[in-house]
Amino acid sequence: MKHFMRKYHVKRNILKYALIVLGCFIASVGINACYVPAHLLTGGVTGISMIMLFSFGFPLGIQSFLYNIPLLIAAYFFLGKRYLMDVFVGTMVFSFCLDLTKFMNDFHLVPDHMLSAIFGGVLCGIGYGIVFRNNASTGGFDIIGAIVKKYYSFDMGVVIFSFNCMLMIVAGALFGVTQAMFTLIGMFVAANITDKVIAGINHRKAILIVSNKSREIADGIIYEVGRGVTFIHGQGAYSNSERDIVFVVVKTTQIAKIKAIVNTVDRAAFMLIVSANEVLGRGFTLPGIELDKLRQGRTPVETDD
């Protein structure tokens, strides 16, 4: 058992760090292919490095790593070794990728500033999202935000946003208000894409159905839609009547069919539909159960759902 767990952790760590490298590479492509040719900035320490690049021509990756050294030291003392390890790897790889993809500065793939801000934001958002999703970081203001949050209970996003606002004021003074505004657009896009990647792209809908005919509704969902159903015991606060609440997670395309089943069985049923950012397990990320075998009373056989 110990050998199996050790092997599992090794494979998981290999995949984790491979994804961190991929995320850093994608983000660096967004910066060097979109932001730098348009003289736009990104947030954090990388944004400071870009100001120095535009002003004095200093290498972006080397700067980024050097500026992160005191922050990494602070992370070691204030946040511990476990936090430092993944942040250090992310910072090292990201700094290397920034200089590795430097040649893209000369391509001018996207001549329009608005498109540069949007597509640069998309690439950076995907890259940062992959890195953050694997509990790592590219360093910079994330470290400051984590320290402030730990000791002063400030929201991490507010701290990082405050530092980035100061960065935008400097950028506006040096490169003009227009460039600063395009930079803000890029940051907005990157932040939203990052959130989407962290939350997961496996979006589904979770449905709760309250009805006196929960058994009939559940049977309809199981055999007509092909989704598993869970009963949650509930009790009315006013009537004190007890009933089973139907809980099911479905694909977006299956909602209309479930609505039709509920309306056919019980038009007075109460139905709540909410978004589920990420769904894991049987029927979604694992094989489902072949319902035809269940109908025939045979042993369930796994199949792709």
Tab-separated table of C-alpha atoms in Angstrom:
chain	number	residue	atom	x	y	z
A	1	MET	CA	0.000	0.000	0.000
A	2	LYS	CA	2.814	2.405	0.859
A	3	HIS	CA	4.528	1.602	-2.444
A	4	PHE	CA	1.289	2.288	-4.334
A	5	MET	CA	0.741	5.620	-2.543
A	6	ARG	CA	4.344	6.654	-3.144
A	7	LYS	CA	4.002	5.849	-6.840
A	8	TYR	CA	0.718	7.764	-6.980
A	9	HIS	CA	2.245	10.860	-5.362
A	10	VAL	CA	5.223	10.752	-7.743
A	11	LYS	CA	2.929	10.646	-10.789
A	12	ARG	CA	0.743	13.395	-9.366
A	13	ASN	CA	3.755	15.645	-8.699
A	14	ILE	CA	5.136	15.036	-12.194
A	15	LEU	CA	1.807	16.043	-13.710
A	16	LYS	CA	1.527	19.009	-11.360
A	17	TYR	CA	4.903	20.483	-12.253
A	18	ALA	CA	4.404	19.742	-15.953
A	19	LEU	CA	1.196	21.795	-15.811
A	20	ILE	CA	2.980	24.594	-13.941
A	21	VAL	CA	5.586	24.734	-16.729
A	22	LEU	CA	2.812	24.757	-19.353
A	23	GLY	CA	0.952	27.550	-17.570
A	24	CYS	CA	4.096	29.683	-17.244
A	25	PHE	CA	4.884	29.188	-20.923
A	26	ILE	CA	1.385	30.181	-22.060
A	27	ALA	CA	1.419	33.308	-19.889
A	28	SER	CA	4.860	34.310	-21.148
A	29	VAL	CA	3.664	33.921	-24.749
A	30	GLY	CA	0.778	36.275	-23.991
A	31	ILE	CA	3.179	38.842	-22.548
A	32	ASN	CA	5.851	38.659	-25.241
A	33	ALA	CA	3.590	38.172	-28.270
A	34	CYS	CA	0.816	40.619	-27.314
A	35	TYR	CA	1.691	42.947	-24.440
A	36	VAL	CA	5.306	43.893	-25.140
A	37	PRO	CA	4.901	44.803	-28.866
A	38	ALA	CA	1.934	47.030	-27.941
A	39	HIS	CA	3.769	48.550	-24.937
A	40	LEU	CA	1.107	47.286	-22.557
A	41	LEU	CA	1.753	46.138	-19.002
A	42	THR	CA	0.674	43.260	-16.865
A	43	GLY	CA	0.253	43.393	-13.109
A	44	GLY	CA	2.617	42.624	-10.276
A	45	VAL	CA	6.385	42.331	-10.386
A	46	THR	CA	6.251	41.441	-14.074
A	47	GLY	CA	4.589	44.799	-14.714
A	48	ILE	CA	7.451	46.582	-12.942
A	49	SER	CA	9.914	44.572	-15.035
A	50	MET	CA	8.068	45.623	-18.199
A	51	ILE	CA	8.346	49.306	-17.221
A	52	MET	CA	12.107	48.850	-16.889
A	53	LEU	CA	12.185	46.947	-20.188
A	54	PHE	CA	10.401	49.743	-22.044
A	55	SER	CA	12.498	52.441	-20.351
A	56	PHE	CA	15.978	50.906	-20.315
A	57	GLY	CA	15.797	47.623	-22.252
A	58	PHE	CA	16.605	45.390	-19.278
A	59	PRO	CA	15.825	41.662	-19.886
A	60	LEU	CA	12.336	40.831	-18.677
A	61	GLY	CA	12.880	37.359	-17.211
A	62	ILE	CA	16.081	38.174	-15.324
A	63	GLN	CA	14.485	41.280	-13.847
A	64	SER	CA	11.429	39.368	-12.759
A	65	PHE	CA	13.507	36.783	-10.925
A	66	LEU	CA	15.760	39.355	-9.254
A	67	TYR	CA	12.794	41.410	-8.037
A	68	ASN	CA	11.189	38.269	-6.627
A	69	ILE	CA	14.216	37.248	-4.519
A	70	PRO	CA	13.368	39.460	-1.498
A	71	LEU	CA	9.722	38.391	-1.788
A	72	LEU	CA	10.724	34.718	-1.797
A	73	ILE	CA	12.843	35.297	1.303
A	74	ALA	CA	9.853	36.954	2.960
A	75	ALA	CA	7.674	33.991	1.937
A	76	TYR	CA	10.115	31.609	3.622
A	77	PHE	CA	9.989	33.441	6.946
A	78	PHE	CA	6.320	34.405	7.002
A	79	LEU	CA	4.551	31.637	5.069
A	80	GLY	CA	6.733	28.564	5.543
A	81	LYS	CA	8.689	26.098	3.417
A	82	ARG	CA	5.675	24.346	1.889
A	83	TYR	CA	4.321	27.572	0.402
A	84	LEU	CA	7.803	28.634	-0.750
A	85	MET	CA	8.522	25.453	-2.737
A	86	ASP	CA	5.748	25.766	-5.307
A	87	VAL	CA	6.093	29.553	-5.531
A	88	PHE	CA	9.845	29.215	-6.099
A	89	VAL	CA	9.332	26.687	-8.894
A	90	GLY	CA	6.656	28.852	-10.505
A	91	THR	CA	8.820	31.986	-10.242
A	92	MET	CA	11.901	30.261	-11.688
A	93	VAL	CA	10.030	28.682	-14.593
A	94	PHE	CA	8.061	31.833	-15.393
A	95	SER	CA	11.206	33.991	-15.404
A	96	PHE	CA	12.923	31.489	-17.703
A	97	CYS	CA	9.924	31.358	-20.062
A	98	LEU	CA	9.776	35.161	-20.244
A	99	ASP	CA	13.278	35.263	-21.715
A	100	LEU	CA	12.767	32.053	-23.717
A	101	THR	CA	9.852	33.603	-25.625
A	102	LYS	CA	11.516	37.005	-25.984
A	103	PHE	CA	11.911	36.464	-29.755
A	104	MET	CA	8.128	36.933	-30.115
A	105	ASN	CA	8.557	40.651	-29.382
A	106	ASP	CA	9.603	41.228	-32.993
A	107	PHE	CA	6.713	39.411	-34.670
A	108	HIS	CA	3.974	41.995	-34.011
A	109	LEU	CA	1.339	39.290	-34.450
A	110	VAL	CA	-1.479	41.585	-33.306
A	111	PRO	CA	-1.060	45.182	-34.609
A	112	ASP	CA	-4.218	46.525	-32.907
A	113	HIS	CA	-3.821	47.604	-29.268
A	114	MET	CA	-7.311	46.488	-28.272
A	115	LEU	CA	-6.775	43.023	-29.737
A	116	SER	CA	-3.376	42.871	-28.043
A	117	ALA	CA	-5.001	43.657	-24.686
A	118	ILE	CA	-7.777	41.088	-25.193
A	119	PHE	CA	-5.746	38.188	-26.573
A	120	GLY	CA	-2.833	38.904	-24.258
A	121	GLY	CA	-5.294	38.833	-21.371
A	122	VAL	CA	-6.765	35.545	-22.560
A	123	LEU	CA	-3.354	33.859	-22.839
A	124	CYS	CA	-2.150	35.260	-19.515
A	125	GLY	CA	-5.429	34.274	-17.851
A	126	ILE	CA	-5.172	30.702	-19.113
A	127	GLY	CA	-1.534	30.456	-18.077
A	128	TYR	CA	-1.968	31.968	-14.617
A	129	GLY	CA	-5.115	29.905	-14.091
A	130	ILE	CA	-3.263	26.656	-14.797
A	131	VAL	CA	-0.478	27.667	-12.402
A	132	PHE	CA	-2.867	28.748	-9.615
A	133	ARG	CA	-5.016	25.654	-10.133
A	134	ASN	CA	-1.973	23.561	-9.227
A	135	ASN	CA	-1.430	25.503	-5.981
A	136	ALA	CA	1.576	27.364	-7.346
A	137	SER	CA	2.275	30.990	-8.158
A	138	THR	CA	4.521	33.095	-10.365
A	139	GLY	CA	5.541	35.133	-7.326
A	140	GLY	CA	5.278	38.905	-7.177
A	141	PHE	CA	2.369	40.641	-5.488
A	142	ASP	CA	0.728	37.259	-4.748
A	143	ILE	CA	3.322	36.754	-2.009
A	144	ILE	CA	2.691	40.204	-0.537
A	145	GLY	CA	-1.046	39.563	-0.660
A	146	ALA	CA	-0.668	36.212	1.104
A	147	ILE	CA	1.472	37.726	3.875
A	148	VAL	CA	-0.896	40.652	4.432
A	149	LYS	CA	-3.882	38.307	4.487
A	150	LYS	CA	-2.232	36.032	7.045
A	151	TYR	CA	-1.295	38.757	9.505
A	152	TYR	CA	-3.861	41.491	8.908
A	153	SER	CA	-6.908	39.582	7.557
A	154	PHE	CA	-7.149	41.803	4.472
A	155	ASP	CA	-8.624	40.261	1.371
A	156	MET	CA	-5.819	39.044	-0.895
A	157	GLY	CA	-7.522	40.297	-4.053
A	158	VAL	CA	-7.916	43.806	-2.603
A	159	VAL	CA	-4.233	43.979	-1.675
A	160	ILE	CA	-3.072	42.862	-5.114
A	161	PHE	CA	-5.548	45.188	-6.835
A	162	SER	CA	-4.285	48.127	-4.764
A	163	PHE	CA	-0.678	47.500	-5.794
A	164	ASN	CA	-1.708	47.126	-9.431
A	165	CYS	CA	-3.613	50.442	-9.269
A	166	MET	CA	-0.445	52.184	-8.129
A	167	LEU	CA	1.380	50.480	-10.989
A	168	MET	CA	-1.195	51.803	-13.460
A	169	ILE	CA	-0.746	55.352	-12.171
A	170	VAL	CA	2.994	55.088	-12.821
A	171	ALA	CA	2.350	53.572	-16.260
A	172	GLY	CA	-0.072	56.342	-17.142
A	173	ALA	CA	2.474	58.972	-16.151
A	174	LEU	CA	5.271	57.323	-18.162
A	175	PHE	CA	3.504	56.008	-21.262
A	176	GLY	CA	0.249	57.933	-21.448
A	177	VAL	CA	-3.318	57.410	-20.275
A	178	THR	CA	-4.304	55.471	-23.410
A	179	GLN	CA	-1.716	52.753	-22.806
A	180	ALA	CA	-2.768	52.533	-19.157
A	181	MET	CA	-6.415	52.087	-20.174
A	182	PHE	CA	-5.565	49.324	-22.620
A	183	THR	CA	-3.509	47.717	-19.864
A	184	LEU	CA	-6.515	47.776	-17.535
A	185	ILE	CA	-8.578	46.022	-20.213
A	186	GLY	CA	-5.918	43.338	-20.495
A	187	MET	CA	-5.824	42.908	-16.704
A	188	PHE	CA	-9.606	42.640	-16.555
A	189	VAL	CA	-9.690	39.938	-19.236
A	190	ALA	CA	-6.797	38.053	-17.633
A	191	ALA	CA	-8.428	38.148	-14.175
A	192	ASN	CA	-11.737	36.800	-15.482
A	193	ILE	CA	-10.134	34.037	-17.541
A	194	THR	CA	-7.956	33.086	-14.567
A	195	ASP	CA	-11.061	32.729	-12.390
A	196	LYS	CA	-12.735	30.558	-15.037
A	197	VAL	CA	-9.736	28.253	-15.312
A	198	ILE	CA	-9.377	27.938	-11.534
A	199	ALA	CA	-13.097	27.204	-11.098
A	200	GLY	CA	-12.951	24.625	-13.876
A	201	ILE	CA	-14.397	24.394	-17.352
A	202	ASN	CA	-16.492	21.316	-16.587
A	203	HIS	CA	-19.629	23.410	-16.011
A	204	ARG	CA	-22.850	21.578	-15.190
A	205	LYS	CA	-26.202	22.380	-13.581
A	206	ALA	CA	-27.319	21.126	-10.178
A	207	ILE	CA	-31.093	20.711	-9.806
A	208	LEU	CA	-33.161	20.407	-6.630
A	209	ILE	CA	-36.783	19.313	-7.042
A	210	VAL	CA	-39.326	19.399	-4.207
A	211	SER	CA	-42.435	17.371	-4.970
A	212	ASN	CA	-44.915	14.923	-3.466
A	213	LYS	CA	-44.142	12.662	-6.437
A	214	SER	CA	-40.369	12.557	-6.057
A	215	ARG	CA	-40.195	8.808	-6.813
A	216	GLU	CA	-41.919	9.186	-10.175
A	217	ILE	CA	-39.777	12.201	-11.085
A	218	ALA	CA	-36.591	10.358	-10.114
A	219	ASP	CA	-37.581	7.342	-12.228
A	220	GLY	CA	-38.240	9.604	-15.192
A	221	ILE	CA	-34.831	11.249	-14.868
A	222	ILE	CA	-33.018	7.940	-14.464
A	223	TYR	CA	-34.636	6.133	-17.379
A	224	GLU	CA	-35.405	9.007	-19.755
A	225	VAL	CA	-32.386	11.276	-19.229
A	226	GLY	CA	-29.887	8.678	-18.032
A	227	ARG	CA	-28.618	10.548	-14.991
A	228	GLY	CA	-28.187	9.306	-11.456
A	229	VAL	CA	-30.471	10.810	-8.813
A	230	THR	CA	-30.054	11.297	-5.061
A	231	PHE	CA	-32.869	11.668	-2.547
A	232	ILE	CA	-32.349	14.235	0.215
A	233	HIS	CA	-34.710	13.965	3.161
A	234	GLY	CA	-36.570	17.227	3.744
A	235	GLN	CA	-39.325	18.634	5.922
A	236	GLY	CA	-41.537	21.656	5.349
A	237	ALA	CA	-40.980	24.345	7.980
A	238	TYR	CA	-44.628	25.472	7.909
A	239	SER	CA	-46.507	22.251	7.106
A	240	ASN	CA	-44.100	19.889	8.911
A	241	SER	CA	-44.762	17.409	6.107
A	242	GLU	CA	-41.829	15.148	5.210
A	243	ARG	CA	-40.790	14.377	1.655
A	244	ASP	CA	-37.796	13.360	-0.432
A	245	ILE	CA	-36.059	16.130	-2.382
A	246	VAL	CA	-34.674	15.061	-5.748
A	247	PHE	CA	-31.072	16.118	-6.340
A	248	VAL	CA	-29.439	15.634	-9.745
A	249	VAL	CA	-26.482	17.102	-11.645
A	250	VAL	CA	-26.903	17.297	-15.410
A	251	LYS	CA	-25.424	18.731	-18.570
A	252	THR	CA	-26.903	22.016	-19.742
A	253	THR	CA	-28.493	20.323	-22.760
A	254	GLN	CA	-30.460	17.979	-20.460
A	255	ILE	CA	-32.280	20.701	-18.501
A	256	ALA	CA	-35.170	21.041	-20.953
A	257	LYS	CA	-35.882	17.303	-20.810
A	258	ILE	CA	-35.921	17.330	-17.002
A	259	LYS	CA	-38.282	20.306	-16.984
A	260	ALA	CA	-40.620	18.391	-19.264
A	261	ILE	CA	-40.533	15.342	-16.977
A	262	VAL	CA	-41.253	17.440	-13.861
A	263	ASN	CA	-44.102	19.322	-15.542
A	264	THR	CA	-45.639	16.060	-16.741
A	265	VAL	CA	-45.446	14.326	-13.337
A	266	ASP	CA	-46.171	17.259	-11.007
A	267	ARG	CA	-46.872	20.752	-12.320
A	268	ALA	CA	-46.861	22.073	-8.731
A	269	ALA	CA	-43.297	20.871	-8.078
A	270	PHE	CA	-40.703	23.390	-6.912
A	271	MET	CA	-37.473	23.241	-8.934
A	272	LEU	CA	-34.213	25.084	-8.294
A	273	ILE	CA	-31.441	25.117	-10.925
A	274	VAL	CA	-27.968	26.384	-9.979
A	275	SER	CA	-24.593	26.386	-11.723
A	276	ALA	CA	-21.974	23.838	-10.706
A	277	ASN	CA	-18.515	25.079	-11.671
A	278	GLU	CA	-16.824	21.708	-11.597
A	279	VAL	CA	-18.251	18.204	-11.358
A	280	LEU	CA	-16.118	15.155	-10.657
A	281	GLY	CA	-16.963	11.496	-10.349
A	282	ARG	CA	-19.110	8.785	-11.907
A	283	GLY	CA	-21.000	9.862	-14.989
A	284	PHE	CA	-18.817	12.932	-15.611
A	285	THR	CA	-15.084	12.364	-15.088
A	286	LEU	CA	-15.562	8.621	-14.462
A	287	PRO	CA	-17.548	6.072	-16.513
A	288	GLY	CA	-21.281	5.952	-15.847
A	289	ILE	CA	-23.610	2.976	-15.416
A	290	GLU	CA	-25.412	1.371	-18.316
A	291	LEU	CA	-29.065	1.802	-17.378
A	292	ASP	CA	-30.329	-0.899	-19.748
A	293	LYS	CA	-28.558	-3.477	-17.593
A	294	LEU	CA	-30.211	-2.051	-14.498
A	295	ARG	CA	-33.641	-2.367	-16.100
A	296	GLN	CA	-32.955	-6.017	-16.824
A	297	GLY	CA	-31.818	-6.619	-13.245
A	298	ARG	CA	-28.259	-7.455	-14.254
A	299	THR	CA	-24.994	-6.390	-12.686
A	300	PRO	CA	-24.160	-2.783	-13.630
A	301	VAL	CA	-21.592	-2.494	-16.400
A	302	GLU	CA	-19.415	0.565	-16.735
A	303	THR	CA	-19.668	2.534	-19.947
A	304	ASP	CA	-18.934	6.051	-21.173
A	305	ASP	CA	-21.745	8.346	-20.125
